[in-house]
Amino acid sequence: MTKVVLVTGGNAGIGFELSKSIAQKGHKVWLAARNPVSGEEAVAKLKQEGLNVKSVRLDVTDLASIIAAKEVIEKEDGKVDVLVNNAGVGLIDQDQNALTVDLKIIRECFEANFYGLIQTTQTFAPLIEAAASATGYAVILNVSSDMASNTYQARPGSQLHVVAYNTSKAAANSYTIALAHELKKQNIKVNAVTPGYTSTKLNSFGQGAKDVTSSARILLPWALLDKDGPTGLFIQEDGKEMPW
Ligand SMILES: NC(=O)c1ccc[n+]([C@@H]2O[C@H](COP(=O)([O-])OP(=O)(O)OC[C@H]3O[C@@H](n4cnc5c(N)ncnc54)[C@H](OP(=O)(O)O)[C@@H]3O)[C@@H](O)[C@H]2O)c1
């Protein structure tokens, strides 16, 4: 079955590579970008490979843009089989120490990584439910982070206490848990998956990080889960469960 897939933040980094991998499997991808020029450029690259990809403007911090994107997709496809909540910011060039972080930075991370994820999910819920009614299931994949794991961060000797980013991603994980429970009866699978440390602009193309192709490979099976696939899990890069 050809699925209709929406990837937020699809114009760059992991989202772009994941969009490509999903389209290469024969699915239709709505590549969402906050900057329409960047979205069109990304789609043009994928179209050169003959992939079924369309660009749509969607800024996860701007509800009007999310509603407009939903209307475009509803008109053309009437459903979304898979929503990948990938868009995110790190702001790691800013002070993110617990005592000195500026609340502005915390709010900025929460706007994209938490509120943005929620309002995108809520707005697209009718189209995701339409897919579940039509095919028996649908999927929401929330792209999480190792740094969202409170268990991991609480270990003695743990590092990378990047407060604004970590708290916003941990909050998104908590939302993932609630959403998975709530959507279970409709067989809508909701999981959080961390691709692990990846070289992207989010971390200023950090040294020693894996490439986006490897990260897309980790996320791909969780976007394209089958009808009997799991829900309510937090998955780490080796495919095993990560402690929340
Ligand atoms: N890189 C890592 O090591 C790593 C590890 C674990 C998890 N992750 C997660 O992976 C996801 C993708 O990040 P990435 O590493 O690929 O970084 P990236 O290359 O910076 O990509 C982030 C994407 O999100 C988009 N975005 C940011 N704010 C947005 C907004 N308000 N509305 C819509 N789109 C927005 C960006 O758009 P613009 O191009 O316009 O900025 C870009 O397309 C994030 O959720 C991140 O937390 C990354």
PDB file of C-alpha atoms and ligand atoms in Angstrom:
ATOM      1  CA  MET A   1       0.000   0.000   0.000  1.00  0.00           C
ATOM      2  CA  THR A   2       1.294   3.444  -0.892  1.00  0.00           C
ATOM      3  CA  LYS A   3       1.200   5.559   2.233  1.00  0.00           C
ATOM      4  CA  VAL A   4       0.765   9.298   2.596  1.00  0.00           C
ATOM      5  CA  VAL A   5       3.546  10.512   4.873  1.00  0.00           C
ATOM      6  CA  LEU A   6       4.145  13.957   6.364  1.00  0.00           C
ATOM      7  CA  VAL A   7       7.621  14.830   7.635  1.00  0.00           C
ATOM      8  CA  THR A   8       8.033  18.130   9.485  1.00  0.00           C
ATOM      9  CA  GLY A   9      11.396  19.837   9.093  1.00  0.00           C
ATOM     10  CA  GLY A  10      11.867  17.780   5.950  1.00  0.00           C
ATOM     11  CA  ASN A  11      14.060  20.273   4.144  1.00  0.00           C
ATOM     12  CA  ALA A  12      17.277  19.595   6.071  1.00  0.00           C
ATOM     13  CA  GLY A  13      19.300  17.145   8.125  1.00  0.00           C
ATOM     14  CA  ILE A  14      17.684  13.951   9.357  1.00  0.00           C
ATOM     15  CA  GLY A  15      14.213  14.973   8.118  1.00  0.00           C
ATOM     16  CA  PHE A  16      15.425  15.379   4.542  1.00  0.00           C
ATOM     17  CA  GLU A  17      17.204  12.041   4.542  1.00  0.00           C
ATOM     18  CA  LEU A  18      14.233  10.290   6.125  1.00  0.00           C
ATOM     19  CA  SER A  19      11.860  11.850   3.566  1.00  0.00           C
ATOM     20  CA  LYS A  20      14.092  10.487   0.814  1.00  0.00           C
ATOM     21  CA  SER A  21      14.252   6.991   2.360  1.00  0.00           C
ATOM     22  CA  ILE A  22      10.466   6.841   2.781  1.00  0.00           C
ATOM     23  CA  ALA A  23       9.845   8.015  -0.789  1.00  0.00           C
ATOM     24  CA  GLN A  24      12.388   5.474  -2.079  1.00  0.00           C
ATOM     25  CA  LYS A  25      10.133   2.794  -0.574  1.00  0.00           C
ATOM     26  CA  GLY A  26       7.381   3.956  -2.932  1.00  0.00           C
ATOM     27  CA  HIS A  27       5.378   6.172  -0.575  1.00  0.00           C
ATOM     28  CA  LYS A  28       4.153   9.727  -1.127  1.00  0.00           C
ATOM     29  CA  VAL A  29       5.952  12.221   1.101  1.00  0.00           C
ATOM     30  CA  TRP A  30       4.752  15.669   2.021  1.00  0.00           C
ATOM     31  CA  LEU A  31       8.025  17.376   2.843  1.00  0.00           C
ATOM     32  CA  ALA A  32       7.111  20.167   5.235  1.00  0.00           C
ATOM     33  CA  ALA A  33       9.397  23.155   5.679  1.00  0.00           C
ATOM     34  CA  ARG A  34       8.999  26.445   7.503  1.00  0.00           C
ATOM     35  CA  ASN A  35      10.889  28.176   4.707  1.00  0.00           C
ATOM     36  CA  PRO A  36       9.067  27.453   1.422  1.00  0.00           C
ATOM     37  CA  VAL A  37      12.154  28.182  -0.705  1.00  0.00           C
ATOM     38  CA  SER A  38      14.171  25.651   1.224  1.00  0.00           C
ATOM     39  CA  GLY A  39      11.272  23.174   0.981  1.00  0.00           C
ATOM     40  CA  GLU A  40      11.015  23.595  -2.796  1.00  0.00           C
ATOM     41  CA  GLU A  41      14.781  23.168  -3.198  1.00  0.00           C
ATOM     42  CA  ALA A  42      14.701  19.961  -1.163  1.00  0.00           C
ATOM     43  CA  VAL A  43      11.781  18.592  -3.182  1.00  0.00           C
ATOM     44  CA  ALA A  44      13.497  19.489  -6.464  1.00  0.00           C
ATOM     45  CA  LYS A  45      16.490  17.346  -5.432  1.00  0.00           C
ATOM     46  CA  LEU A  46      14.263  14.371  -4.646  1.00  0.00           C
ATOM     47  CA  LYS A  47      12.199  14.780  -7.804  1.00  0.00           C
ATOM     48  CA  GLN A  48      15.404  14.411  -9.823  1.00  0.00           C
ATOM     49  CA  GLU A  49      15.427  10.853  -8.479  1.00  0.00           C
ATOM     50  CA  GLY A  50      11.837  10.406  -9.651  1.00  0.00           C
ATOM     51  CA  LEU A  51      10.458  10.306  -6.115  1.00  0.00           C
ATOM     52  CA  ASN A  52       6.852  11.121  -5.191  1.00  0.00           C
ATOM     53  CA  VAL A  53       7.494  14.128  -2.948  1.00  0.00           C
ATOM     54  CA  LYS A  54       5.643  17.412  -2.513  1.00  0.00           C
ATOM     55  CA  SER A  55       6.554  20.483  -0.581  1.00  0.00           C
ATOM     56  CA  VAL A  56       4.228  22.184   1.888  1.00  0.00           C
ATOM     57  CA  ARG A  57       4.926  25.193   4.070  1.00  0.00           C
ATOM     58  CA  LEU A  58       4.582  24.356   7.758  1.00  0.00           C
ATOM     59  CA  ASP A  59       6.117  26.192  10.691  1.00  0.00           C
ATOM     60  CA  VAL A  60       5.363  24.148  13.795  1.00  0.00           C
ATOM     61  CA  THR A  61       5.319  27.330  15.908  1.00  0.00           C
ATOM     62  CA  ASP A  62       2.697  28.961  13.684  1.00  0.00           C
ATOM     63  CA  LEU A  63      -0.738  27.369  14.059  1.00  0.00           C
ATOM     64  CA  ALA A  64      -2.157  29.149  10.993  1.00  0.00           C
ATOM     65  CA  SER A  65       0.559  27.581   8.823  1.00  0.00           C
ATOM     66  CA  ILE A  66      -0.183  24.133  10.249  1.00  0.00           C
ATOM     67  CA  ILE A  67      -3.905  24.518   9.533  1.00  0.00           C
ATOM     68  CA  ALA A  68      -3.141  25.738   5.998  1.00  0.00           C
ATOM     69  CA  ALA A  69      -0.858  22.721   5.404  1.00  0.00           C
ATOM     70  CA  LYS A  70      -3.541  20.384   6.724  1.00  0.00           C
ATOM     71  CA  GLU A  71      -6.067  21.857   4.283  1.00  0.00           C
ATOM     72  CA  VAL A  72      -3.713  21.337   1.337  1.00  0.00           C
ATOM     73  CA  ILE A  73      -3.076  17.697   2.247  1.00  0.00           C
ATOM     74  CA  GLU A  74      -6.726  17.017   3.097  1.00  0.00           C
ATOM     75  CA  LYS A  75      -7.824  18.305  -0.291  1.00  0.00           C
ATOM     76  CA  GLU A  76      -5.299  16.200  -2.183  1.00  0.00           C
ATOM     77  CA  ASP A  77      -5.107  13.003  -0.131  1.00  0.00           C
ATOM     78  CA  GLY A  78      -7.796  13.096   2.559  1.00  0.00           C
ATOM     79  CA  LYS A  79      -5.570  11.266   5.053  1.00  0.00           C
ATOM     80  CA  VAL A  80      -2.112  11.001   6.579  1.00  0.00           C
ATOM     81  CA  ASP A  81      -0.930   7.439   7.205  1.00  0.00           C
ATOM     82  CA  VAL A  82       2.276   8.512   8.891  1.00  0.00           C
ATOM     83  CA  LEU A  83       3.135  11.740  10.704  1.00  0.00           C
ATOM     84  CA  VAL A  84       6.814  12.214  11.500  1.00  0.00           C
ATOM     85  CA  ASN A  85       7.274  14.973  14.063  1.00  0.00           C
ATOM     86  CA  ASN A  86      10.890  15.696  13.211  1.00  0.00           C
ATOM     87  CA  ALA A  87      11.173  19.502  13.242  1.00  0.00           C
ATOM     88  CA  GLY A  88      13.248  20.745  16.131  1.00  0.00           C
ATOM     89  CA  VAL A  89      15.775  23.249  17.397  1.00  0.00           C
ATOM     90  CA  GLY A  90      18.738  22.839  19.743  1.00  0.00           C
ATOM     91  CA  LEU A  91      20.070  26.364  20.331  1.00  0.00           C
ATOM     92  CA  ILE A  92      23.161  24.708  21.725  1.00  0.00           C
ATOM     93  CA  ASP A  93      25.322  27.718  20.932  1.00  0.00           C
ATOM     94  CA  GLN A  94      23.447  29.451  23.772  1.00  0.00           C
ATOM     95  CA  ASP A  95      24.097  29.159  27.508  1.00  0.00           C
ATOM     96  CA  GLN A  96      21.966  26.201  28.641  1.00  0.00           C
ATOM     97  CA  ASN A  97      23.276  25.738  32.185  1.00  0.00           C
ATOM     98  CA  ALA A  98      20.574  25.105  34.757  1.00  0.00           C
ATOM     99  CA  LEU A  99      21.193  28.246  36.844  1.00  0.00           C
ATOM    100  CA  THR A 100      21.999  30.717  34.114  1.00  0.00           C
ATOM    101  CA  VAL A 101      19.976  29.717  31.052  1.00  0.00           C
ATOM    102  CA  ASP A 102      17.829  32.578  29.783  1.00  0.00           C
ATOM    103  CA  LEU A 103      14.130  31.690  29.930  1.00  0.00           C
ATOM    104  CA  LYS A 104      13.849  33.052  26.411  1.00  0.00           C
ATOM    105  CA  ILE A 105      16.009  30.127  25.233  1.00  0.00           C
ATOM    106  CA  ILE A 106      13.901  27.615  27.163  1.00  0.00           C
ATOM    107  CA  ARG A 107      10.732  29.081  25.658  1.00  0.00           C
ATOM    108  CA  GLU A 108      12.209  29.002  22.161  1.00  0.00           C
ATOM    109  CA  CYS A 109      13.091  25.317  22.488  1.00  0.00           C
ATOM    110  CA  PHE A 110       9.661  24.514  23.910  1.00  0.00           C
ATOM    111  CA  GLU A 111       7.894  26.446  21.131  1.00  0.00           C
ATOM    112  CA  ALA A 112       9.333  24.158  18.451  1.00  0.00           C
ATOM    113  CA  ASN A 113      10.120  20.906  20.247  1.00  0.00           C
ATOM    114  CA  PHE A 114       7.070  20.665  22.530  1.00  0.00           C
ATOM    115  CA  TYR A 115       4.192  23.035  21.724  1.00  0.00           C
ATOM    116  CA  GLY A 116       5.002  22.767  18.027  1.00  0.00           C
ATOM    117  CA  LEU A 117       4.859  18.983  18.125  1.00  0.00           C
ATOM    118  CA  ILE A 118       1.568  19.076  20.017  1.00  0.00           C
ATOM    119  CA  GLN A 119      -0.208  21.568  17.779  1.00  0.00           C
ATOM    120  CA  THR A 120       0.976  19.753  14.654  1.00  0.00           C
ATOM    121  CA  THR A 121      -0.304  16.445  16.030  1.00  0.00           C
ATOM    122  CA  GLN A 122      -3.629  17.905  17.137  1.00  0.00           C
ATOM    123  CA  THR A 123      -4.235  19.664  13.815  1.00  0.00           C
ATOM    124  CA  PHE A 124      -3.428  16.568  11.759  1.00  0.00           C
ATOM    125  CA  ALA A 125      -5.291  14.174  14.075  1.00  0.00           C
ATOM    126  CA  PRO A 126      -8.426  14.072  11.850  1.00  0.00           C
ATOM    127  CA  LEU A 127      -6.323  13.060   8.830  1.00  0.00           C
ATOM    128  CA  ILE A 128      -4.421  10.466  10.850  1.00  0.00           C
ATOM    129  CA  GLU A 129      -7.708   9.088  12.151  1.00  0.00           C
ATOM    130  CA  ALA A 130      -9.043   9.020   8.582  1.00  0.00           C
ATOM    131  CA  ALA A 131      -6.056   6.854   7.592  1.00  0.00           C
ATOM    132  CA  ALA A 132      -6.636   4.546  10.549  1.00  0.00           C
ATOM    133  CA  SER A 133     -10.319   4.159   9.582  1.00  0.00           C
ATOM    134  CA  ALA A 134      -9.432   3.452   5.962  1.00  0.00           C
ATOM    135  CA  THR A 135      -6.554   1.023   6.491  1.00  0.00           C
ATOM    136  CA  GLY A 136      -6.908  -0.221  10.059  1.00  0.00           C
ATOM    137  CA  TYR A 137      -3.986   1.741  11.450  1.00  0.00           C
ATOM    138  CA  ALA A 138      -1.774   4.814  11.302  1.00  0.00           C
ATOM    139  CA  VAL A 139       1.572   5.894  12.737  1.00  0.00           C
ATOM    140  CA  ILE A 140       3.007   8.877  14.575  1.00  0.00           C
ATOM    141  CA  LEU A 141       6.775   8.919  14.945  1.00  0.00           C
ATOM    142  CA  ASN A 142       8.204  11.516  17.288  1.00  0.00           C
ATOM    143  CA  VAL A 143      11.900  12.074  16.654  1.00  0.00           C
ATOM    144  CA  SER A 144      13.335  12.152  20.138  1.00  0.00           C
ATOM    145  CA  SER A 145      16.825  12.375  21.618  1.00  0.00           C
ATOM    146  CA  ASP A 146      19.023  10.412  24.006  1.00  0.00           C
ATOM    147  CA  MET A 147      19.114  13.667  25.952  1.00  0.00           C
ATOM    148  CA  ALA A 148      15.332  13.430  26.481  1.00  0.00           C
ATOM    149  CA  SER A 149      15.803  10.387  28.694  1.00  0.00           C
ATOM    150  CA  ASN A 150      15.574  11.428  32.347  1.00  0.00           C
ATOM    151  CA  THR A 151      16.912   8.013  33.350  1.00  0.00           C
ATOM    152  CA  TYR A 152      19.953   8.478  31.121  1.00  0.00           C
ATOM    153  CA  GLN A 153      20.545  12.064  32.226  1.00  0.00           C
ATOM    154  CA  ALA A 154      20.228  11.145  35.926  1.00  0.00           C
ATOM    155  CA  ARG A 155      23.046   8.586  35.793  1.00  0.00           C
ATOM    156  CA  PRO A 156      26.175   9.535  37.752  1.00  0.00           C
ATOM    157  CA  GLY A 157      28.734  11.038  35.412  1.00  0.00           C
ATOM    158  CA  SER A 158      26.220  11.840  32.691  1.00  0.00           C
ATOM    159  CA  GLN A 159      27.000  14.790  30.463  1.00  0.00           C
ATOM    160  CA  LEU A 160      25.282  17.130  28.058  1.00  0.00           C
ATOM    161  CA  HIS A 161      22.896  18.752  30.529  1.00  0.00           C
ATOM    162  CA  VAL A 162      21.683  21.156  27.897  1.00  0.00           C
ATOM    163  CA  VAL A 163      18.714  22.403  29.851  1.00  0.00           C
ATOM    164  CA  ALA A 164      16.453  24.065  27.271  1.00  0.00           C
ATOM    165  CA  TYR A 165      16.860  21.344  24.660  1.00  0.00           C
ATOM    166  CA  ASN A 166      16.731  18.408  27.087  1.00  0.00           C
ATOM    167  CA  THR A 167      13.678  19.590  29.019  1.00  0.00           C
ATOM    168  CA  SER A 168      11.745  20.342  25.839  1.00  0.00           C
ATOM    169  CA  LYS A 169      12.527  16.916  24.376  1.00  0.00           C
ATOM    170  CA  ALA A 170      11.773  15.190  27.714  1.00  0.00           C
ATOM    171  CA  ALA A 171       8.416  16.994  27.808  1.00  0.00           C
ATOM    172  CA  ALA A 172       7.730  15.803  24.265  1.00  0.00           C
ATOM    173  CA  ASN A 173       8.489  12.254  25.414  1.00  0.00           C
ATOM    174  CA  SER A 174       5.973  12.616  28.217  1.00  0.00           C
ATOM    175  CA  TYR A 175       3.384  13.804  25.682  1.00  0.00           C
ATOM    176  CA  THR A 176       4.262  10.789  23.502  1.00  0.00           C
ATOM    177  CA  ILE A 177       3.365   8.440  26.367  1.00  0.00           C
ATOM    178  CA  ALA A 178      -0.044  10.072  26.879  1.00  0.00           C
ATOM    179  CA  LEU A 179      -0.777  10.175  23.156  1.00  0.00           C
ATOM    180  CA  ALA A 180       0.129   6.518  22.672  1.00  0.00           C
ATOM    181  CA  HIS A 181      -2.311   5.501  25.395  1.00  0.00           C
ATOM    182  CA  GLU A 182      -5.046   7.739  24.036  1.00  0.00           C
ATOM    183  CA  LEU A 183      -4.755   6.514  20.439  1.00  0.00           C
ATOM    184  CA  LYS A 184      -4.337   2.827  21.175  1.00  0.00           C
ATOM    185  CA  LYS A 185      -8.012   2.037  20.677  1.00  0.00           C
ATOM    186  CA  GLN A 186      -7.846   3.403  17.115  1.00  0.00           C
ATOM    187  CA  ASN A 187      -4.685   1.384  16.408  1.00  0.00           C
ATOM    188  CA  ILE A 188      -2.673   4.551  15.886  1.00  0.00           C
ATOM    189  CA  LYS A 189       0.888   3.694  16.847  1.00  0.00           C
ATOM    190  CA  VAL A 190       2.871   6.395  18.610  1.00  0.00           C
ATOM    191  CA  ASN A 191       6.544   5.969  19.378  1.00  0.00           C
ATOM    192  CA  ALA A 192       9.532   8.145  20.232  1.00  0.00           C
ATOM    193  CA  VAL A 193      12.793   7.156  18.562  1.00  0.00           C
ATOM    194  CA  THR A 194      16.213   8.701  19.003  1.00  0.00           C
ATOM    195  CA  PRO A 195      18.507   8.509  16.010  1.00  0.00           C
ATOM    196  CA  GLY A 196      21.516   9.209  18.262  1.00  0.00           C
ATOM    197  CA  TYR A 197      24.189  11.839  17.815  1.00  0.00           C
ATOM    198  CA  THR A 198      24.130  12.928  14.169  1.00  0.00           C
ATOM    199  CA  SER A 199      26.084  15.586  12.341  1.00  0.00           C
ATOM    200  CA  THR A 200      23.539  18.297  11.400  1.00  0.00           C
ATOM    201  CA  LYS A 201      23.163  22.035  11.692  1.00  0.00           C
ATOM    202  CA  LEU A 202      21.333  21.503  15.007  1.00  0.00           C
ATOM    203  CA  ASN A 203      24.715  20.692  16.604  1.00  0.00           C
ATOM    204  CA  SER A 204      26.852  22.792  14.213  1.00  0.00           C
ATOM    205  CA  PHE A 205      27.835  19.571  12.414  1.00  0.00           C
ATOM    206  CA  GLY A 206      29.413  18.093  15.542  1.00  0.00           C
ATOM    207  CA  GLN A 207      32.618  16.105  15.363  1.00  0.00           C
ATOM    208  CA  GLY A 208      32.430  12.329  15.686  1.00  0.00           C
ATOM    209  CA  ALA A 209      28.708  12.218  14.943  1.00  0.00           C
ATOM    210  CA  LYS A 210      27.117   9.749  12.537  1.00  0.00           C
ATOM    211  CA  ASP A 211      25.812  10.876   9.172  1.00  0.00           C
ATOM    212  CA  VAL A 212      22.170  11.558   8.350  1.00  0.00           C
ATOM    213  CA  THR A 213      21.917   8.438   6.178  1.00  0.00           C
ATOM    214  CA  SER A 214      22.634   6.230   9.194  1.00  0.00           C
ATOM    215  CA  SER A 215      20.062   8.144  11.268  1.00  0.00           C
ATOM    216  CA  ALA A 216      17.382   7.842   8.600  1.00  0.00           C
ATOM    217  CA  ARG A 217      18.043   4.088   8.514  1.00  0.00           C
ATOM    218  CA  ILE A 218      17.337   3.927  12.269  1.00  0.00           C
ATOM    219  CA  LEU A 219      14.086   5.901  12.001  1.00  0.00           C
ATOM    220  CA  LEU A 220      12.723   4.362   8.797  1.00  0.00           C
ATOM    221  CA  PRO A 221      11.208   1.138  10.235  1.00  0.00           C
ATOM    222  CA  TRP A 222       9.456   3.179  12.946  1.00  0.00           C
ATOM    223  CA  ALA A 223       7.847   5.414  10.349  1.00  0.00           C
ATOM    224  CA  LEU A 224       6.836   2.427   8.224  1.00  0.00           C
ATOM    225  CA  LEU A 225       5.610   0.159  11.017  1.00  0.00           C
ATOM    226  CA  ASP A 226       3.111  -2.472  10.039  1.00  0.00           C
ATOM    227  CA  LYS A 227      -0.371  -2.952  11.389  1.00  0.00           C
ATOM    228  CA  ASP A 228       0.753  -5.155  14.267  1.00  0.00           C
ATOM    229  CA  GLY A 229       3.741  -3.015  15.198  1.00  0.00           C
ATOM    230  CA  PRO A 230       4.357  -1.763  18.732  1.00  0.00           C
ATOM    231  CA  THR A 231       3.170   1.484  20.301  1.00  0.00           C
ATOM    232  CA  GLY A 232       4.144   3.565  23.322  1.00  0.00           C
ATOM    233  CA  LEU A 233       7.881   2.822  23.109  1.00  0.00           C
ATOM    234  CA  PHE A 234      11.004   4.941  23.396  1.00  0.00           C
ATOM    235  CA  ILE A 235      13.609   3.396  21.101  1.00  0.00           C
ATOM    236  CA  GLN A 236      17.345   3.997  21.018  1.00  0.00           C
ATOM    237  CA  GLU A 237      19.639   3.857  18.017  1.00  0.00           C
ATOM    238  CA  ASP A 238      20.328   0.109  18.233  1.00  0.00           C
ATOM    239  CA  GLY A 239      16.579  -0.547  17.985  1.00  0.00           C
ATOM    240  CA  LYS A 240      16.228  -1.590  21.639  1.00  0.00           C
ATOM    241  CA  GLU A 241      14.060   0.156  24.216  1.00  0.00           C
ATOM    242  CA  MET A 242      15.532   3.263  25.833  1.00  0.00           C
ATOM    243  CA  PRO A 243      14.591   4.118  29.421  1.00  0.00           C
ATOM    244  CA  TRP A 244      12.226   7.114  29.466  1.00  0.00           C
TER     245      TRP A 244
HETATM  246  N1  LIG B   1      21.407  15.863  15.269  1.00  0.00           N
HETATM  247  C1  LIG B   1      21.374  15.091  16.336  1.00  0.00           C
HETATM  248  O1  LIG B   1      22.405  14.691  16.914  1.00  0.00           O
HETATM  249  C2  LIG B   1      20.046  14.643  16.871  1.00  0.00           C
HETATM  250  C3  LIG B   1      20.044  13.628  17.830  1.00  0.00           C
HETATM  251  C4  LIG B   1      18.829  13.193  18.345  1.00  0.00           C
HETATM  252  C5  LIG B   1      17.656  13.771  17.901  1.00  0.00           C
HETATM  253  N2  LIG B   1      17.683  14.758  16.972  1.00  0.00           N
HETATM  254  C6  LIG B   1      16.408  15.326  16.539  1.00  0.00           C
HETATM  255  O2  LIG B   1      16.311  15.182  15.144  1.00  0.00           O
HETATM  256  C7  LIG B   1      15.379  16.145  14.644  1.00  0.00           C
HETATM  257  C8  LIG B   1      15.947  16.778  13.386  1.00  0.00           C
HETATM  258  O3  LIG B   1      17.091  17.539  13.736  1.00  0.00           O
HETATM  259  P1  LIG B   1      18.420  17.570  12.859  1.00  0.00           P
HETATM  260  O4  LIG B   1      19.519  17.081  13.709  1.00  0.00           O
HETATM  261  O5  LIG B   1      18.206  16.962  11.536  1.00  0.00           O
HETATM  262  O6  LIG B   1      18.647  19.144  12.745  1.00  0.00           O
HETATM  263  P2  LIG B   1      18.542  20.164  11.506  1.00  0.00           P
HETATM  264  O7  LIG B   1      19.391  19.715  10.375  1.00  0.00           O
HETATM  265  O8  LIG B   1      18.789  21.501  12.098  1.00  0.00           O
HETATM  266  O9  LIG B   1      17.024  20.021  11.058  1.00  0.00           O
HETATM  267  C9  LIG B   1      15.990  20.524  11.842  1.00  0.00           C
HETATM  268  C10 LIG B   1      14.790  20.704  10.944  1.00  0.00           C
HETATM  269  O10 LIG B   1      13.721  21.240  11.740  1.00  0.00           O
HETATM  270  C11 LIG B   1      13.279  22.418  11.088  1.00  0.00           C
HETATM  271  N3  LIG B   1      12.653  23.347  12.010  1.00  0.00           N
HETATM  272  C12 LIG B   1      13.197  24.011  13.055  1.00  0.00           C
HETATM  273  N4  LIG B   1      12.275  24.796  13.623  1.00  0.00           N
HETATM  274  C13 LIG B   1      11.133  24.630  12.915  1.00  0.00           C
HETATM  275  C14 LIG B   1       9.844  25.184  12.983  1.00  0.00           C
HETATM  276  N5  LIG B   1       9.526  26.109  13.895  1.00  0.00           N
HETATM  277  N6  LIG B   1       8.904  24.748  12.111  1.00  0.00           N
HETATM  278  C15 LIG B   1       9.210  23.828  11.171  1.00  0.00           C
HETATM  279  N7  LIG B   1      10.429  23.311  11.016  1.00  0.00           N
HETATM  280  C16 LIG B   1      11.377  23.708  11.884  1.00  0.00           C
HETATM  281  C17 LIG B   1      14.501  22.999  10.413  1.00  0.00           C
HETATM  282  O11 LIG B   1      14.124  23.972   9.459  1.00  0.00           O
HETATM  283  P3  LIG B   1      15.179  25.075   8.937  1.00  0.00           P
HETATM  284  O12 LIG B   1      16.070  24.364   7.961  1.00  0.00           O
HETATM  285  O13 LIG B   1      14.333  26.128   8.346  1.00  0.00           O
HETATM  286  O14 LIG B   1      15.967  25.541  10.130  1.00  0.00           O
HETATM  287  C18 LIG B   1      15.064  21.721   9.819  1.00  0.00           C
HETATM  288  O15 LIG B   1      14.360  21.345   8.678  1.00  0.00           O
HETATM  289  C19 LIG B   1      15.119  17.118  15.794  1.00  0.00           C
HETATM  290  O16 LIG B   1      13.866  16.814  16.380  1.00  0.00           O
HETATM  291  C20 LIG B   1      16.242  16.805  16.772  1.00  0.00           C
HETATM  292  O17 LIG B   1      15.884  17.103  18.104  1.00  0.00           O
HETATM  293  C21 LIG B   1      18.855  15.201  16.433  1.00  0.00           C
END
